[in-house]
Coordinates of C-alpha atoms in Angstrom, one line a residue:
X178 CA 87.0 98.5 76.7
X179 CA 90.4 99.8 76.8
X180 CA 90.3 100.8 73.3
X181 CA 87.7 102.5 73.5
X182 CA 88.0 104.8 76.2
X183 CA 91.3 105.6 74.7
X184 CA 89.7 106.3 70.8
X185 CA 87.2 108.4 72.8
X186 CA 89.9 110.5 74.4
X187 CA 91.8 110.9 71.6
X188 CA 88.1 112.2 69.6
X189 CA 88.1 114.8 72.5
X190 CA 91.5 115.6 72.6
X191 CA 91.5 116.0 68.6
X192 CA 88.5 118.3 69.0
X193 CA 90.3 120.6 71.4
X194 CA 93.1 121.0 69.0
X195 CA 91.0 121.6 66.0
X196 CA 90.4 125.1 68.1
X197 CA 94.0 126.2 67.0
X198 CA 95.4 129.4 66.4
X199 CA 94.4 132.2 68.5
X200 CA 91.5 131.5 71.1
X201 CA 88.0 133.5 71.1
X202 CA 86.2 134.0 73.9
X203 CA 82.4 135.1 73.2
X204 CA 81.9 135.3 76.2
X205 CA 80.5 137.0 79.7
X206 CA 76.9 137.4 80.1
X207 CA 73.2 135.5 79.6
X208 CA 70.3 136.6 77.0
X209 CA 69.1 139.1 78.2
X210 CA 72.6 140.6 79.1
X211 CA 72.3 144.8 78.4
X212 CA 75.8 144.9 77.7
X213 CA 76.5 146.7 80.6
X214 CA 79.3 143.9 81.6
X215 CA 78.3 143.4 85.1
X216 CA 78.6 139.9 87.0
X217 CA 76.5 137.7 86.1
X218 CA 75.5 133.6 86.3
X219 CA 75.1 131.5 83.7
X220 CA 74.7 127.9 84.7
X221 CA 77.9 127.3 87.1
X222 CA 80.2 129.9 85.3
X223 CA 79.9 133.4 86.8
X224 CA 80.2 135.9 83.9
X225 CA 81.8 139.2 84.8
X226 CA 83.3 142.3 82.6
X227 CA 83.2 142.8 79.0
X228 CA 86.0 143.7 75.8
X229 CA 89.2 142.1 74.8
X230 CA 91.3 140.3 76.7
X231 CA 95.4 139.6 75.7
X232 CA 97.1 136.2 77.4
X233 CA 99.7 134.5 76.1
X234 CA 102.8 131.7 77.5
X235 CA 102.2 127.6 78.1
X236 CA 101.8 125.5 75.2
X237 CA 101.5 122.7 77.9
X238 CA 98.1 124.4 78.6
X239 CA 96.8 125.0 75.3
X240 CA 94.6 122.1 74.6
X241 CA 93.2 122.8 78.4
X242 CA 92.6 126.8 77.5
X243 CA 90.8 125.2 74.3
X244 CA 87.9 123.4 76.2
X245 CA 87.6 125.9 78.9
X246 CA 87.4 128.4 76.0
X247 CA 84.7 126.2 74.3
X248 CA 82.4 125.8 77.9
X249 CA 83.0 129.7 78.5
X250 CA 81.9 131.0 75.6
X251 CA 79.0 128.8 75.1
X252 CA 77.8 130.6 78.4
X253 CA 78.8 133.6 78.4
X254 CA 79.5 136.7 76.2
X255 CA 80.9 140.2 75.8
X256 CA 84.6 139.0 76.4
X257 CA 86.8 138.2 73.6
X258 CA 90.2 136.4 75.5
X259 CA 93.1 135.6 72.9
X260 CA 95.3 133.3 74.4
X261 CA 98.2 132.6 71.8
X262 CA 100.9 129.4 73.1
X263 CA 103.8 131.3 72.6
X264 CA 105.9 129.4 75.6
X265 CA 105.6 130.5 78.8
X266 CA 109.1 132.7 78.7
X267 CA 107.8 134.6 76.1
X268 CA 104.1 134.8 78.2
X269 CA 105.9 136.1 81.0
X270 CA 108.2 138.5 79.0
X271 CA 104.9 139.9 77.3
X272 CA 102.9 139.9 81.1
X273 CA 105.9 142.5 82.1
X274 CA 105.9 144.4 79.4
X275 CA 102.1 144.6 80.4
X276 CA 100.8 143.6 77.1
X277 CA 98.5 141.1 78.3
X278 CA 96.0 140.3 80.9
X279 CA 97.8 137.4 82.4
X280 CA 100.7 134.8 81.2
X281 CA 100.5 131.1 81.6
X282 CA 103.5 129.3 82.8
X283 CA 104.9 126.3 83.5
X284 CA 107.2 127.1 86.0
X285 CA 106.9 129.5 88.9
X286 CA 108.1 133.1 88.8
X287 CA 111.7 133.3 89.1
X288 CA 112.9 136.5 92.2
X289 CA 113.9 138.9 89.4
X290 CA 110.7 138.4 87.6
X291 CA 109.0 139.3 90.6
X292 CA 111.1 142.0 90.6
X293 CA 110.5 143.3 87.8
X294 CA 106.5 142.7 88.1
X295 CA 106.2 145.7 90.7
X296 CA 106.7 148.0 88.0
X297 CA 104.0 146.8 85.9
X298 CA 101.2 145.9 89.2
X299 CA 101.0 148.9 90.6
X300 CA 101.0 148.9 94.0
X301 CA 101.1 145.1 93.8
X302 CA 103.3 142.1 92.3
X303 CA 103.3 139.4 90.3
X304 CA 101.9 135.9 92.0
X305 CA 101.5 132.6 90.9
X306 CA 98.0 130.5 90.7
X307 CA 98.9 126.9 90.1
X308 CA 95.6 126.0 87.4
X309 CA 96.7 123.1 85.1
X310 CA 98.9 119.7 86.6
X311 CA 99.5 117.1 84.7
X312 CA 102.2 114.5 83.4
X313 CA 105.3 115.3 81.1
X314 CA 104.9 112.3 78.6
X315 CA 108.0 110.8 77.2
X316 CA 107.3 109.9 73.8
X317 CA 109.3 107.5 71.2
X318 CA 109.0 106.1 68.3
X319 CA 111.6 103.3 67.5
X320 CA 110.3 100.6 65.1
X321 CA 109.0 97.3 66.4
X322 CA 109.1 98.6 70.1
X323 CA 105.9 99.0 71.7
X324 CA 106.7 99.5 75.4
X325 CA 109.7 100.7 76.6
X326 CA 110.8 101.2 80.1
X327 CA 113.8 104.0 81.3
X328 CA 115.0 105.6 84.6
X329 CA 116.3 109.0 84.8
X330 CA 119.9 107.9 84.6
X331 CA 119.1 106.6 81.2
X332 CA 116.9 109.7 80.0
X333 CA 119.4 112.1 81.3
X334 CA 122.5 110.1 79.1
X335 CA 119.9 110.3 76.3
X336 CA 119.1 113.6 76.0
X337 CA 123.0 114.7 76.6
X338 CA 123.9 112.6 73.8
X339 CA 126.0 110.5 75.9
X340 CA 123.8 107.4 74.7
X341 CA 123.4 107.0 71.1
X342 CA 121.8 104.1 70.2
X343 CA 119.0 102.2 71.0
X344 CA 120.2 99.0 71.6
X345 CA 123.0 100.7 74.4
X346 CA 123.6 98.2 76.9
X347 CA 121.9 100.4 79.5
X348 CA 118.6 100.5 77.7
X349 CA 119.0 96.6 77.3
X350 CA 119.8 96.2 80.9
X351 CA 116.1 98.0 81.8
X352 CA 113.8 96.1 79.3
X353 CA 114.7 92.5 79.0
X354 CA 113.4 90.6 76.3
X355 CA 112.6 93.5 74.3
X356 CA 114.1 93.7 71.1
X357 CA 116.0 96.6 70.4
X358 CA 117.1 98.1 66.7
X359 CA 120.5 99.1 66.4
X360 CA 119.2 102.4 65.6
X361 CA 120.4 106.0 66.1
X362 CA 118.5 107.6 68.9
X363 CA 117.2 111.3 67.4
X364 CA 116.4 113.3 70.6
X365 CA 114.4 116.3 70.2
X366 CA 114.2 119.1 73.0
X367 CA 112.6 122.4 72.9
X368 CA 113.9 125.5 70.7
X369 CA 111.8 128.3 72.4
X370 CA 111.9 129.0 76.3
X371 CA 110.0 126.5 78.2
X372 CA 108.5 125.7 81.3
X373 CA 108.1 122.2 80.2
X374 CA 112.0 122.1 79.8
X375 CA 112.1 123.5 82.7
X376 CA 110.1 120.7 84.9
X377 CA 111.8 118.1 82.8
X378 CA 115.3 119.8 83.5
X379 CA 114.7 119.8 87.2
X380 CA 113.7 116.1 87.2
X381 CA 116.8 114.8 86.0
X382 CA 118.9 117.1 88.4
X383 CA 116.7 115.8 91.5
X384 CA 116.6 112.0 90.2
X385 CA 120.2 111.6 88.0
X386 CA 122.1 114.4 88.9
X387 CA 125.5 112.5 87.5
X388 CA 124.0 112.3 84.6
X389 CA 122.4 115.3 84.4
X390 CA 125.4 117.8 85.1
X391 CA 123.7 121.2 83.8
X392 CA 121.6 123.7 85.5
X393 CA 117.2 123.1 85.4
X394 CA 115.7 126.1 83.1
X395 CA 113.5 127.3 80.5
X396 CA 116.0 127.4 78.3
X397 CA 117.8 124.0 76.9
X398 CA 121.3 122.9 78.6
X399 CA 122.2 119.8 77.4
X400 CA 124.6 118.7 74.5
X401 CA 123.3 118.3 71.1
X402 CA 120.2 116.5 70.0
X403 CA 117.9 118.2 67.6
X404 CA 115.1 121.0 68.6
X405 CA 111.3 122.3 67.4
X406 CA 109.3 124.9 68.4
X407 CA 106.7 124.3 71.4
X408 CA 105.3 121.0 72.1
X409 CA 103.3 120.4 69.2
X410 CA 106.3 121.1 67.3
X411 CA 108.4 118.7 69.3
X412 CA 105.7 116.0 69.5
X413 CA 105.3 116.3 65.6
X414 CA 109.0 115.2 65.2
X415 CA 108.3 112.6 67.4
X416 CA 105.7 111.2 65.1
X417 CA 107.6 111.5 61.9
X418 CA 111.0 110.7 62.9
X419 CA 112.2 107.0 63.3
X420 CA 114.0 106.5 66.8
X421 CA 113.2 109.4 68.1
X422 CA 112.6 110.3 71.7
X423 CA 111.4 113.9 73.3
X424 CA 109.4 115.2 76.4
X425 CA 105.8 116.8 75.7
X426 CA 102.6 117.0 77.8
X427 CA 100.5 113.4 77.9
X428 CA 97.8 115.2 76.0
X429 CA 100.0 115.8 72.6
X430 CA 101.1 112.3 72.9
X431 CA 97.4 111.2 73.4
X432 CA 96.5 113.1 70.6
X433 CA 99.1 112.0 67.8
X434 CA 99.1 108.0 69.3
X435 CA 102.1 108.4 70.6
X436 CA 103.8 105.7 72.8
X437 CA 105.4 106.5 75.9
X438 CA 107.8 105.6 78.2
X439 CA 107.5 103.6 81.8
X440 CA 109.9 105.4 84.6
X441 CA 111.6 102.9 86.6
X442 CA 112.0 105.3 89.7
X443 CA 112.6 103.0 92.4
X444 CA 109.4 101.9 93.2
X445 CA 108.5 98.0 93.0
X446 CA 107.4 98.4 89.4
X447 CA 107.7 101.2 86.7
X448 CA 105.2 104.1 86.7
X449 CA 103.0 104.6 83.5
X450 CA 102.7 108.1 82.3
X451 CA 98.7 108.5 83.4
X452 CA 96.9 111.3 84.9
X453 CA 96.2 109.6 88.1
X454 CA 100.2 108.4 88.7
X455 CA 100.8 112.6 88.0
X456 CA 98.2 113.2 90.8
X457 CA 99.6 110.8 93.0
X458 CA 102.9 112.8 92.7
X459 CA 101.3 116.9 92.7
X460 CA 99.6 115.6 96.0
X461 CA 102.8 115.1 97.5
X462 CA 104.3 119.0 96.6
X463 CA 104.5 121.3 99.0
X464 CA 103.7 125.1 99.0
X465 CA 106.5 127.5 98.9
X466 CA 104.7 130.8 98.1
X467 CA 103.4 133.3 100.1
X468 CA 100.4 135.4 100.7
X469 CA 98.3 135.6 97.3
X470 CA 100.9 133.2 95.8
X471 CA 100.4 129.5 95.1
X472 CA 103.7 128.6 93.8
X473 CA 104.0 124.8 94.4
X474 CA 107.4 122.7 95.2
X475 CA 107.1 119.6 93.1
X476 CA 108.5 116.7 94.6
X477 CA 110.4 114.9 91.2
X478 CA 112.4 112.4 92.8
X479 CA 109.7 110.8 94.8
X480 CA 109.4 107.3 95.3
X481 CA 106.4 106.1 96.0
X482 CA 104.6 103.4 94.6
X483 CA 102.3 104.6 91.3
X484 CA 103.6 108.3 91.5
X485 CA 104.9 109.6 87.9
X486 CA 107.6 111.8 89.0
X487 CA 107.7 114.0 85.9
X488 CA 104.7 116.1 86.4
X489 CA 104.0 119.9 85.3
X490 CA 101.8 122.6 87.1
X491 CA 100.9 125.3 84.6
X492 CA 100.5 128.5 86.3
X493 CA 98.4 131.5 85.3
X494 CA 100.2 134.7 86.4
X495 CA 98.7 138.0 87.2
X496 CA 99.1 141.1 89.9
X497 CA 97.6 140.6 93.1
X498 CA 96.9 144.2 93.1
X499 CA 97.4 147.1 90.3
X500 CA 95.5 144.8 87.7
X501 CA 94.0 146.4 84.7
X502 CA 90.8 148.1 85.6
X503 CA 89.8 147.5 82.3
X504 CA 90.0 143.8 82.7
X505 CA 90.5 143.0 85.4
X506 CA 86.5 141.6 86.1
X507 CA 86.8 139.3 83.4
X508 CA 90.6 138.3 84.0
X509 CA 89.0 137.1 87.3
X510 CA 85.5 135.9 86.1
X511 CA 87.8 133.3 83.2
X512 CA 90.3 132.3 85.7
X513 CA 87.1 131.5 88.5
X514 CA 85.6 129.1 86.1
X515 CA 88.7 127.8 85.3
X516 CA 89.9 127.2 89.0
X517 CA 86.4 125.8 89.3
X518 CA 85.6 121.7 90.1
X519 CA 83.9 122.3 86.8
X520 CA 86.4 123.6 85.0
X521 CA 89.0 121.1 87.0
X522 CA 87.2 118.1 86.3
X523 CA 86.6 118.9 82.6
X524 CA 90.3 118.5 82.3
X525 CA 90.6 114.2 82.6
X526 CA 89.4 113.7 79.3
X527 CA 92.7 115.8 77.7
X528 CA 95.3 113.8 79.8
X529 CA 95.8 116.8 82.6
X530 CA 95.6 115.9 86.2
X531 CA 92.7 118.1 87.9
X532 CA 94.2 120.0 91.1
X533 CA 93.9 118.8 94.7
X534 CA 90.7 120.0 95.7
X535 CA 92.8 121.9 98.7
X536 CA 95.0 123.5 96.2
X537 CA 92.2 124.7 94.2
X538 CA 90.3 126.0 97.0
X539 CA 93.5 128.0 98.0
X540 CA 93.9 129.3 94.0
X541 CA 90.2 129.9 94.2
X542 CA 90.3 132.2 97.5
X543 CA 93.5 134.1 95.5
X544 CA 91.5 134.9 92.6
X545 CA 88.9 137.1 93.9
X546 CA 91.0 138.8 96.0
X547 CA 93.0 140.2 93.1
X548 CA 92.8 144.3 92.4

């Protein structure tokens, strides 16, 4: 039974990615639509606005802007969205310089990019709308090891290269009776800007912090290791590369059969790497935005028993006021559906974690108050 739930979601999650490259929305109205791009309902998906729409950033959220791309178009039309993974620090860069719609990110807004938003939201600034959660896989691939378990003290020597082998005593001392190569350990981190690197980051700081001595961010700290481009490009080396080790979303590890690792974080046993241990640990973060904004404080050195402590919350980033007149109805009519329990739900099949239903309702509320 087990194998074949997971061939079936790696069929669906293999069917997302085959919508690569940049993403076409047909989309926003019904039959007998006149073109006149007015709001209207197809099914559950309200359909609202019409012409092109420019949104780039996440790579975490790429398979998940696939299928909702796939549902939305098959109901609607007269939008065309291109949403190209570019990382969310370039998404957010190109969002400023106002050459997009919206940005997708995995982090929240840091002060000086809200800063910085006023000038492009006229009358308004930049806010946060929490849209995709899900767990921050770690994947290996080291001959003849099928399950491996680590704790954040461990990952954070890893990936600052202050453990190079596989068969360290400290990765012996956390999975007896496995047999470990003598092998060079090849860890891969991002090259581009990430919010993915910046969750990870922030985990080992909370949960190792002596062996994590730099600074969480988008932007890779620690010391050498080897680096790709986004998460398919990181995830890719992961796959090809004996003893290699890197950090990706659970839905590019799904998808390329990728084993990953159990976190021993303190609880009674270690925490698989599953959408519902990720839920277990977005339920417990706490809101730290304000007004329109939905910006969530993850907690990444819980405890509790079942909660996977390296979790993700990709955030889709517009103005709560001073929006593009010009697309601003379908900015909101795309991001509705996608902050819908439809849209939400449709996510368990690609390894995300659907939102609280009292988070979503909040993001829901936000979206169509945006101007």
């Amino acid at each position: 039974m087990k194998l074949q739930r997971n061939n079936r979601l790696r069929a669906v999650v293999a069917g997302a990615l085959a919508l690569s490259g940049a993403i076409v929305l047909t989309a926003c109205g019904s039959d007998n639509n006149t073109g006149g791009g007015g709001a209207q309902s197809t099914g559950n998906i309200k359909c609202d606005g019409k012409g092109q729409l420019l949104a780039s950033g996440s790579s975490a959220q790429k398979n998940a802007m696939d299928l909702w791309t796939k549902n939305y178009g098959a109901a609607c039309k007269d939008v065309k969205l291109n949403y190209k993974a570019t990382g969310s620090g370039a998404g957010i860069q190109e969002w400023l310089q106002g050459k997009t719609a919206f940005a997708g990110s995995d982090s929240a807004l840091k002060p000086e990019e809200v800063a910085s938003s006023k000038k492009m939201c006229k009358g308004g600034q930049g806010v946060n709308l929490p849209m995709v959660g899900g767990p921050i896989a770690i994947g290996f691939n080291v001959p003849g090891v099928d399950k491996l378990t680590l704790d954040a003290e461990t990952l954070g020597k890893i990936f600052n290269s202050d453990i190079k082998t596989w068969d360290d005593p400290a990765i012996k001392k956390l999975n007896p009776g496995v047999k470990l190569p003598s092998l060079k350990i090849q860890a891969f981190h991002r090259s581009d800007e990430s919010g993915t690197t910046d969750n990870f980051t922030k985990y080992l700081k909370a949960a190792a912090p002596k062996a994590w001595p730099h600074e969480p961010g988008k932007a890779w700290e620690g010391k050498g290791g080897q680096s790709a481009d986004g998460s398919s490009g990181v995830s890719s080396q992961v796959k090809q590369v004996s003893g290699s080790i890197s950090y990706f979303e659970l839905s590019y590890a799904t998808a390329n059969s990728i084993k990953t690792v159990d976190l021993n974080t303190g609880a009674a046993k270690p925490v698989q790497a599953t959408v519902e241990n990720a839920s277990k640990a977005i339920a417990e973060a706490k809101p730290k935005g304000t007004g329109k904004d939905q910006a969530l404080d993850l907690a990444y050195d819980t405890k509790a028993e079942g909660a996977y402590p390296i979790t993700l919350v990709t955030y889709e980033i517009a103005c709560d006021k001073g929006n593009k007149a010009d697309t601003l109805k379908a900015t909101k009519s795309f991001l509705n559906y996608a902050a819908s329990k439809d849209g939400q739900s449709a996510l368990k099949e690609l390894g995300y974690a659907p939102l609280p239903d009292a988070i979503a309702s909040k993001v829901r509320e936000s979206i169509s108050s945006l101007s």
